CSV table of C-alpha atoms in Angstrom, one decimal:
chain,number,residue,atom,x,y,z
A,127,UNK,CA,4.5,13.1,-30.0
A,128,UNK,CA,1.2,11.2,-29.9
A,129,UNK,CA,-1.0,10.2,-32.7
A,130,UNK,CA,-3.8,10.6,-30.3
A,131,UNK,CA,-4.6,10.5,-26.5
A,132,UNK,CA,-5.4,7.1,-25.0
A,133,UNK,CA,-6.3,5.7,-21.7
A,134,UNK,CA,-5.6,2.0,-22.2
A,135,UNK,CA,-7.2,0.7,-19.0
A,136,UNK,CA,-6.4,-2.9,-19.9
A,137,UNK,CA,-2.6,-2.3,-20.6
A,138,UNK,CA,-2.3,-0.3,-17.4
A,139,UNK,CA,-4.1,-3.0,-15.4
A,140,UNK,CA,-1.4,-5.6,-16.7
A,141,UNK,CA,1.7,-3.3,-16.0
A,142,UNK,CA,0.1,-3.0,-12.6
A,143,UNK,CA,0.0,-6.6,-12.1
A,144,UNK,CA,3.4,-7.0,-13.2
A,145,UNK,CA,4.6,-4.4,-11.2
A,146,UNK,CA,3.3,-6.1,-8.4
A,147,UNK,CA,4.8,-9.5,-9.1
A,148,UNK,CA,8.0,-8.0,-10.2
A,149,UNK,CA,8.1,-6.3,-6.6
A,150,UNK,CA,7.1,-9.4,-4.6
A,151,UNK,CA,10.6,-11.0,-6.0
A,152,UNK,CA,11.9,-7.7,-4.9
A,153,UNK,CA,10.7,-8.2,-1.2
A,154,UNK,CA,12.0,-11.5,-0.9
A,155,UNK,CA,15.9,-10.7,0.1
A,156,UNK,CA,15.5,-8.1,3.1
A,157,UNK,CA,13.8,-10.9,6.0
A,158,UNK,CA,15.8,-13.7,4.5
A,159,UNK,CA,19.2,-11.9,4.6
A,160,UNK,CA,19.9,-12.7,8.4
A,161,UNK,CA,19.2,-16.4,7.7
A,162,UNK,CA,21.1,-16.3,4.6
A,163,UNK,CA,24.2,-15.1,6.6
A,164,UNK,CA,23.7,-17.6,9.2
A,165,UNK,CA,23.7,-20.3,6.7
A,166,UNK,CA,26.8,-19.1,4.6
A,167,UNK,CA,28.4,-17.6,8.0
A,168,UNK,CA,28.9,-13.9,7.2
A,169,UNK,CA,28.2,-10.9,9.3
A,170,UNK,CA,25.4,-8.3,9.5
A,171,UNK,CA,28.2,-5.8,8.2
A,172,UNK,CA,29.0,-8.1,5.0
A,173,UNK,CA,25.2,-8.5,4.6
A,174,UNK,CA,24.6,-4.9,4.3
A,175,UNK,CA,27.6,-4.4,2.0
A,176,UNK,CA,26.1,-7.2,-0.4
A,177,UNK,CA,22.8,-5.8,-0.5
A,178,UNK,CA,24.4,-2.3,-1.0
A,179,UNK,CA,26.3,-3.7,-4.2
A,180,UNK,CA,23.2,-5.3,-5.8
A,181,UNK,CA,21.2,-2.2,-5.4
A,182,UNK,CA,23.7,-0.3,-6.8
A,183,UNK,CA,24.6,-2.5,-9.7
A,184,UNK,CA,21.1,-2.4,-10.7
A,185,UNK,CA,19.3,1.0,-9.7
A,186,UNK,CA,22.3,3.3,-10.7
A,187,UNK,CA,21.8,1.9,-14.2
A,188,UNK,CA,17.7,2.7,-14.6
A,189,UNK,CA,18.3,6.0,-15.9
A,190,UNK,CA,20.3,4.3,-19.0
A,191,UNK,CA,17.9,1.7,-19.4
A,192,UNK,CA,15.1,4.3,-19.4
A,193,UNK,CA,16.9,6.1,-21.8
A,194,UNK,CA,16.8,3.2,-24.3
A,195,UNK,CA,13.3,2.6,-23.6
A,196,UNK,CA,12.2,5.9,-24.6
A,197,UNK,CA,13.7,5.7,-27.7
A,198,UNK,CA,13.0,2.2,-28.3
A,199,UNK,CA,9.0,2.0,-27.4
A,200,UNK,CA,9.0,-1.7,-27.3
A,201,UNK,CA,8.3,-3.9,-24.8
A,202,UNK,CA,12.0,-5.6,-24.1
A,203,UNK,CA,12.5,-4.2,-21.0
A,204,UNK,CA,9.2,-4.9,-19.2
A,205,UNK,CA,9.4,-8.3,-20.4
A,206,UNK,CA,13.1,-9.4,-19.8
A,207,UNK,CA,12.9,-7.5,-16.4
A,208,UNK,CA,10.3,-9.8,-15.3
A,209,UNK,CA,12.0,-12.8,-16.5
A,210,UNK,CA,15.7,-11.7,-14.8
A,211,UNK,CA,13.7,-11.0,-11.4
A,212,UNK,CA,11.7,-14.4,-11.5
A,213,UNK,CA,14.6,-16.6,-12.2
A,214,UNK,CA,17.4,-15.2,-10.3
A,215,UNK,CA,16.0,-13.7,-7.0
A,216,UNK,CA,14.2,-17.1,-6.0
A,217,UNK,CA,17.6,-18.8,-6.5
A,218,UNK,CA,19.5,-16.3,-4.3
A,219,UNK,CA,18.5,-18.1,-0.9
A,220,UNK,CA,19.5,-21.6,-2.3
A,221,UNK,CA,22.9,-20.4,-3.2
A,222,UNK,CA,25.8,-22.7,-1.9
A,223,UNK,CA,28.2,-19.8,-1.2
A,224,UNK,CA,28.7,-16.1,-1.2
A,225,UNK,CA,30.1,-15.6,-4.6
A,226,UNK,CA,26.9,-17.1,-6.3
A,227,UNK,CA,24.7,-15.3,-3.7
A,228,UNK,CA,26.0,-11.9,-4.9
A,229,UNK,CA,26.1,-13.0,-8.7
A,230,UNK,CA,22.3,-14.0,-8.3
A,231,UNK,CA,20.9,-11.0,-6.3
A,232,UNK,CA,22.7,-8.9,-8.9
A,233,UNK,CA,21.3,-10.2,-12.1
A,234,UNK,CA,17.5,-10.5,-10.2
A,235,UNK,CA,17.6,-6.6,-9.0
A,236,UNK,CA,19.0,-5.8,-12.6
A,237,UNK,CA,15.3,-7.4,-13.6
A,238,UNK,CA,13.9,-4.9,-11.5
A,239,UNK,CA,16.0,-2.2,-13.1
A,240,UNK,CA,15.0,-3.2,-16.6
A,241,UNK,CA,11.2,-3.3,-15.7
A,242,UNK,CA,10.5,-0.2,-13.7
A,243,UNK,CA,11.4,3.0,-16.1
A,244,UNK,CA,9.8,1.3,-19.3
A,245,UNK,CA,6.9,0.1,-17.2
A,246,UNK,CA,6.3,3.9,-15.6
A,247,UNK,CA,6.6,5.4,-19.1
A,248,UNK,CA,4.1,3.3,-20.3
A,249,UNK,CA,1.7,3.8,-17.7
A,250,UNK,CA,2.2,7.9,-18.5
A,251,UNK,CA,1.8,7.0,-22.1
A,252,UNK,CA,-1.5,4.9,-21.9
A,253,UNK,CA,-2.9,7.1,-19.0
A,254,UNK,CA,-4.1,10.0,-21.1
A,255,UNK,CA,-5.5,13.1,-18.6
A,256,UNK,CA,-5.6,10.7,-16.1
A,257,UNK,CA,-2.1,9.8,-15.1
A,258,UNK,CA,-2.2,11.1,-11.5
A,259,UNK,CA,-4.3,8.2,-10.4
A,260,UNK,CA,-3.1,5.6,-12.8
A,261,UNK,CA,0.2,6.1,-11.5
A,262,UNK,CA,-1.0,6.0,-8.1
A,263,UNK,CA,-2.9,2.8,-8.5
A,264,UNK,CA,0.6,1.2,-10.6
A,265,UNK,CA,3.1,2.5,-7.6
A,266,UNK,CA,0.7,1.4,-4.8
A,267,UNK,CA,0.4,-2.4,-6.5
A,268,UNK,CA,4.0,-2.7,-6.6
A,269,UNK,CA,4.0,-1.6,-3.1
A,270,UNK,CA,1.8,-4.1,-2.1
A,271,UNK,CA,4.0,-6.6,-4.0
A,272,UNK,CA,6.9,-5.5,-2.4
A,273,UNK,CA,5.0,-6.0,1.0
A,274,UNK,CA,3.8,-9.6,-0.2
A,275,UNK,CA,7.2,-10.3,-0.9
A,276,UNK,CA,8.6,-10.6,2.6
A,277,UNK,CA,5.7,-12.7,3.9
A,278,UNK,CA,5.8,-15.1,1.2
A,279,UNK,CA,9.7,-15.7,1.4
A,280,UNK,CA,9.5,-16.0,5.3
A,281,UNK,CA,6.5,-18.6,5.1
A,282,UNK,CA,8.1,-20.7,2.7
A,283,UNK,CA,11.4,-20.7,4.4
A,284,UNK,CA,10.0,-21.3,7.8
A,285,UNK,CA,7.9,-24.5,6.3
A,286,UNK,CA,10.2,-25.6,3.7
A,287,UNK,CA,13.6,-24.4,3.7
A,288,UNK,CA,15.5,-21.7,1.9
A,289,UNK,CA,16.3,-23.7,-1.1
A,290,UNK,CA,12.4,-24.0,-1.9
A,291,UNK,CA,11.9,-20.3,-2.7
A,292,UNK,CA,13.1,-20.9,-6.0
A,293,UNK,CA,9.9,-23.0,-7.1
A,294,UNK,CA,8.2,-19.4,-7.2
A,295,UNK,CA,9.7,-18.5,-10.3
A,296,UNK,CA,7.1,-20.1,-12.2
A,297,UNK,CA,4.7,-17.3,-11.3
A,298,UNK,CA,6.7,-14.4,-12.7
A,299,UNK,CA,7.5,-16.4,-15.9
A,300,UNK,CA,4.1,-17.2,-16.6
A,301,UNK,CA,3.1,-13.5,-16.0
A,302,UNK,CA,5.8,-12.1,-18.6
A,303,UNK,CA,4.7,-14.1,-21.1
A,304,UNK,CA,1.0,-13.4,-20.3
A,305,UNK,CA,1.9,-9.3,-20.1
A,306,UNK,CA,3.7,-9.8,-23.4
A,307,UNK,CA,0.5,-11.0,-25.1
A,308,UNK,CA,-2.0,-8.2,-23.4
A,309,UNK,CA,0.3,-4.9,-23.5
A,310,UNK,CA,0.4,-3.7,-26.8
A,311,UNK,CA,3.3,-2.4,-28.5
A,312,UNK,CA,3.6,1.4,-28.2
A,313,UNK,CA,4.8,1.5,-32.1
A,314,UNK,CA,1.7,0.9,-33.1
A,315,UNK,CA,0.0,3.6,-31.1
A,316,UNK,CA,2.4,6.3,-30.7
A,317,UNK,CA,5.0,8.0,-33.2
A,318,UNK,CA,8.6,7.1,-32.1
A,319,UNK,CA,10.3,10.4,-30.5
A,320,UNK,CA,13.2,11.6,-32.0
A,321,UNK,CA,16.5,10.1,-31.0
A,322,UNK,CA,18.4,12.3,-28.4
A,323,UNK,CA,22.2,12.3,-27.6
A,324,UNK,CA,22.7,10.3,-24.5
A,325,UNK,CA,24.9,12.9,-22.8
A,326,UNK,CA,22.6,15.8,-23.6
A,327,UNK,CA,19.5,14.0,-22.5
A,328,UNK,CA,21.2,13.2,-18.9
A,329,UNK,CA,22.8,16.8,-19.0
A,330,UNK,CA,19.1,18.5,-19.4
A,331,UNK,CA,18.1,15.9,-16.4
A,332,UNK,CA,20.8,16.7,-13.9
A,333,UNK,CA,21.1,20.3,-14.6
A,334,UNK,CA,17.2,20.8,-14.3
A,335,UNK,CA,16.7,22.6,-10.8
A,336,UNK,CA,12.9,21.0,-10.7
A,337,UNK,CA,14.8,17.3,-10.9
A,338,UNK,CA,17.5,17.9,-8.3
A,339,UNK,CA,15.1,18.9,-5.6
A,340,UNK,CA,12.9,15.8,-6.8
A,341,UNK,CA,15.8,13.5,-6.4
A,342,UNK,CA,16.6,14.9,-3.2
A,343,UNK,CA,13.0,14.0,-2.0
A,344,UNK,CA,13.4,10.4,-3.5
A,345,UNK,CA,16.9,10.2,-1.9
A,346,UNK,CA,15.3,10.5,1.4
A,347,UNK,CA,12.6,8.5,1.0
A,348,UNK,CA,15.1,5.7,0.0
A,349,UNK,CA,17.1,6.4,2.6
A,350,UNK,CA,14.1,5.7,5.4
A,351,UNK,CA,13.0,2.6,3.6
A,352,UNK,CA,16.4,1.0,2.7
A,353,UNK,CA,17.7,1.6,6.4
A,354,UNK,CA,14.8,0.2,8.1
A,355,UNK,CA,14.4,-2.9,5.6
A,356,UNK,CA,17.9,-3.8,5.7
A,357,UNK,CA,18.7,-3.1,9.7
A,358,UNK,CA,15.6,-4.2,11.3
A,359,UNK,CA,15.3,-7.7,10.4
A,360,UNK,CA,18.8,-8.2,12.2
A,361,UNK,CA,17.5,-6.7,15.2
A,362,UNK,CA,14.5,-8.8,15.3
A,363,UNK,CA,16.4,-12.1,14.8
A,364,UNK,CA,18.8,-11.2,17.7
A,365,UNK,CA,15.5,-11.3,19.5
A,366,UNK,CA,14.9,-14.5,18.3
A,367,UNK,CA,12.2,-13.8,16.4
A,368,UNK,CA,11.1,-16.4,13.6
A,369,UNK,CA,11.4,-15.8,9.6
A,370,UNK,CA,7.5,-15.3,9.3
A,371,UNK,CA,7.4,-12.9,12.2
A,372,UNK,CA,9.9,-10.8,10.4
A,373,UNK,CA,8.6,-11.2,6.9
A,374,UNK,CA,4.9,-10.3,8.8
A,375,UNK,CA,6.8,-6.9,10.1
A,376,UNK,CA,8.2,-5.8,6.6
A,377,UNK,CA,4.9,-7.1,5.1
A,378,UNK,CA,3.1,-4.4,7.3
A,379,UNK,CA,5.6,-1.6,6.7
A,380,UNK,CA,5.4,-1.9,3.2
A,381,UNK,CA,1.7,-3.1,2.9
A,382,UNK,CA,1.0,0.3,4.9
A,383,UNK,CA,3.3,2.1,1.9
A,384,UNK,CA,1.0,0.7,-0.5
A,385,UNK,CA,-1.9,2.1,0.9
A,386,UNK,CA,-0.3,5.5,1.0
A,387,UNK,CA,0.8,5.2,-2.3
A,388,UNK,CA,-2.6,4.8,-3.3
A,389,UNK,CA,-4.4,7.4,-1.4
A,390,UNK,CA,-1.4,9.6,-2.5
A,391,UNK,CA,-3.1,11.1,-5.3
A,392,UNK,CA,-6.4,11.6,-3.4
A,393,UNK,CA,-4.9,13.7,-0.4
A,394,UNK,CA,-2.5,15.6,-3.1
A,395,UNK,CA,-5.9,17.1,-4.7
A,396,UNK,CA,-6.9,18.2,-1.3
A,397,UNK,CA,-3.7,19.2,0.4
A,398,UNK,CA,-1.4,19.9,-2.5
A,399,UNK,CA,1.8,18.1,-3.7
A,400,UNK,CA,4.0,19.9,-1.5
A,401,UNK,CA,2.1,19.4,1.7
A,402,UNK,CA,2.3,15.7,0.8
A,403,UNK,CA,5.7,15.7,0.6
A,404,UNK,CA,6.4,17.9,3.8
A,405,UNK,CA,4.4,15.4,5.9
A,406,UNK,CA,6.4,12.4,4.1
A,407,UNK,CA,9.8,13.7,5.2
A,408,UNK,CA,8.9,15.5,8.7
A,409,UNK,CA,7.0,12.2,10.1
A,410,UNK,CA,9.5,9.5,9.9
A,411,UNK,CA,11.5,11.1,12.8
A,412,UNK,CA,9.2,11.1,15.4
A,413,UNK,CA,7.7,7.5,14.5
A,414,UNK,CA,10.9,5.9,14.7
A,415,UNK,CA,11.8,7.7,18.3
A,416,UNK,CA,8.2,6.1,19.2
A,417,UNK,CA,9.4,2.6,17.4
A,418,UNK,CA,12.8,2.8,19.6
A,419,UNK,CA,10.7,3.4,22.6
A,420,UNK,CA,8.7,0.5,22.5
A,421,UNK,CA,9.7,-2.4,20.2
A,422,UNK,CA,11.3,-4.1,23.7
A,423,UNK,CA,8.2,-3.8,25.9
A,424,UNK,CA,5.2,-3.2,23.5
A,425,UNK,CA,6.0,-5.2,20.2
A,426,UNK,CA,2.6,-4.9,19.2
A,427,UNK,CA,2.3,-1.2,19.3
A,428,UNK,CA,5.9,-1.2,18.0
A,429,UNK,CA,4.6,-3.1,15.0
A,430,UNK,CA,1.8,-0.2,14.4
A,431,UNK,CA,4.3,2.5,14.6
A,432,UNK,CA,6.6,0.6,12.1
A,433,UNK,CA,3.8,0.2,9.7
A,434,UNK,CA,2.9,4.1,9.8
A,435,UNK,CA,6.4,4.8,9.2
A,436,UNK,CA,5.8,3.0,5.7
A,437,UNK,CA,2.8,4.9,5.2
A,438,UNK,CA,4.3,8.1,5.7
A,439,UNK,CA,7.4,7.4,3.8
A,440,UNK,CA,5.9,6.1,0.7
A,441,UNK,CA,3.3,8.7,0.9
A,442,UNK,CA,4.8,11.0,-1.5
A,443,UNK,CA,6.3,8.3,-4.1
A,444,UNK,CA,3.5,8.7,-6.9
A,445,UNK,CA,3.7,12.5,-6.1
A,446,UNK,CA,7.3,12.8,-6.8
A,447,UNK,CA,7.1,10.6,-10.0
A,448,UNK,CA,4.1,12.5,-11.5
A,449,UNK,CA,6.1,15.8,-10.6
A,450,UNK,CA,9.4,14.4,-12.3
A,451,UNK,CA,7.6,13.5,-15.6
A,452,UNK,CA,5.6,16.7,-16.0
A,453,UNK,CA,8.8,18.7,-15.5
A,454,UNK,CA,10.6,16.9,-18.3
A,455,UNK,CA,7.6,15.0,-20.4
A,456,UNK,CA,10.0,14.0,-23.5
A,457,UNK,CA,11.8,11.7,-21.0
A,458,UNK,CA,9.1,9.8,-19.1
A,459,UNK,CA,11.1,6.9,-18.8
A,460,UNK,CA,14.4,8.2,-18.1
A,461,UNK,CA,13.4,10.4,-15.0
A,462,UNK,CA,11.6,7.2,-13.8
A,463,UNK,CA,14.9,5.6,-13.7
A,464,UNK,CA,16.5,8.4,-12.0
A,465,UNK,CA,13.7,9.0,-9.4
A,466,UNK,CA,13.0,5.1,-8.9
A,467,UNK,CA,16.3,3.8,-9.4
A,468,UNK,CA,19.2,6.2,-9.7
A,469,UNK,CA,18.6,7.8,-6.2
A,470,UNK,CA,18.0,4.6,-4.5
A,471,UNK,CA,21.4,3.7,-6.0
A,472,UNK,CA,23.0,6.7,-4.6
A,473,UNK,CA,21.9,6.1,-1.1
A,474,UNK,CA,22.5,2.5,-1.3
A,475,UNK,CA,26.4,3.4,-2.0
A,476,UNK,CA,25.9,5.9,1.3
A,477,UNK,CA,24.8,2.9,3.1
A,478,UNK,CA,27.4,0.2,2.0
A,479,UNK,CA,28.9,0.5,5.5
A,480,UNK,CA,25.8,0.6,7.4
A,481,UNK,CA,26.2,-2.6,9.1
A,482,UNK,CA,29.5,-2.0,10.2
A,483,UNK,CA,28.4,1.3,11.8
A,484,UNK,CA,25.2,-0.3,13.2
A,485,UNK,CA,27.4,-3.1,14.9
A,486,UNK,CA,29.4,-0.6,16.7
A,487,UNK,CA,26.5,2.2,17.7
A,488,UNK,CA,23.5,0.4,17.7
A,489,UNK,CA,20.6,-0.5,15.2
A,490,UNK,CA,18.3,1.7,16.6
A,491,UNK,CA,20.6,4.7,17.2
A,492,UNK,CA,21.7,4.5,13.5
A,493,UNK,CA,18.1,4.7,12.6
A,494,UNK,CA,17.3,7.3,14.8
A,495,UNK,CA,19.9,9.4,13.1
A,496,UNK,CA,19.0,8.5,9.7
A,497,UNK,CA,15.5,9.5,10.2
A,498,UNK,CA,16.3,13.1,11.2
A,499,UNK,CA,17.9,13.7,8.1
A,500,UNK,CA,14.8,14.1,5.7
A,501,UNK,CA,13.7,16.9,8.1
A,502,UNK,CA,16.6,19.0,7.3
A,503,UNK,CA,16.3,17.9,3.6
A,504,UNK,CA,12.6,19.3,3.7
A,505,UNK,CA,14.2,22.8,2.9
A,506,UNK,CA,13.8,22.2,-0.9
A,507,UNK,CA,10.4,21.1,-1.0
A,508,UNK,CA,9.6,25.0,-1.2
A,509,UNK,CA,11.2,25.2,-4.6
A,510,UNK,CA,9.2,22.5,-6.3
A,511,UNK,CA,5.8,23.1,-8.2
A,512,UNK,CA,2.5,21.9,-7.7
A,513,UNK,CA,1.3,19.0,-10.0
A,514,UNK,CA,-0.7,20.7,-13.0
């Protein structure tokens, strides 16, 4: 498929920077949802349904965008993905009603859905033989952006108000055009792959046993991350913590996850990919138990434990992505869409009524139940292959 093996460090760097900024926008909404809900007068249950709808609409489409990205080999999706995220996510906090809020959130999250499958496919293409390290760098910068997002949005909200978040759009728009200049067209470097039938492509992926096990792992990671980042801001707001405190807590969670993603390839070379995945899936429940025991009486310690939860949850992300792309190398962008998007959408659908359940049984109780599920699901890890 390739005319020659390339290790285009400049392209990987710009794609990784774009990933950071794209995920800054993705991190805006979770810490602000309790305050948007208060402004527009809707409950935690409604807020979680809105969050779930936006993730379902955007993430479930990632494999489809990945299919077209693999066959086009153009920069359409990374370019327009950045533009959509930069415009519509910052508009959401200023929404005057729940209808516009939902529309802005869906369109903004579609930006991430456009961007991620093609960007991950491009990183694989441009990496040559150094895919694992480059993917770890790319994923860690995205996680860093997702960590900065809550902090930045919360700071702007606390200092200037919800409606001032929209001024951050200029950063993403400038970067989109900069990336369009510095990330080369793949059609110049690589032969266009043979067009494959859409349904045949998806059947090959969905009926591949290795992909099934990897998607289970990806869903467990999403289960812990989504439930924690959606519910805990409501818990902290009920304890009268400020927007900036909540944003800082989510920053620590995802920043620690970014560190885990960056170190993941190094740990994988020492311990093996399956050991990394086992640890990532087993550690979340005891950490959530420790958080539950300390969040009222030892807030600083609970924040450290919360950050460690982010580290362990995201530690396996680059490993899972590289394994998926090695399993079906002809579908680099599509499998990235499944692992990084479709699996998140499935979990979002399952968590649609999470807020309603949490209102009835308590946020901490729900999180304890959800974080024990990955331990049982880790049974399937034994069927995975190690990274080549």
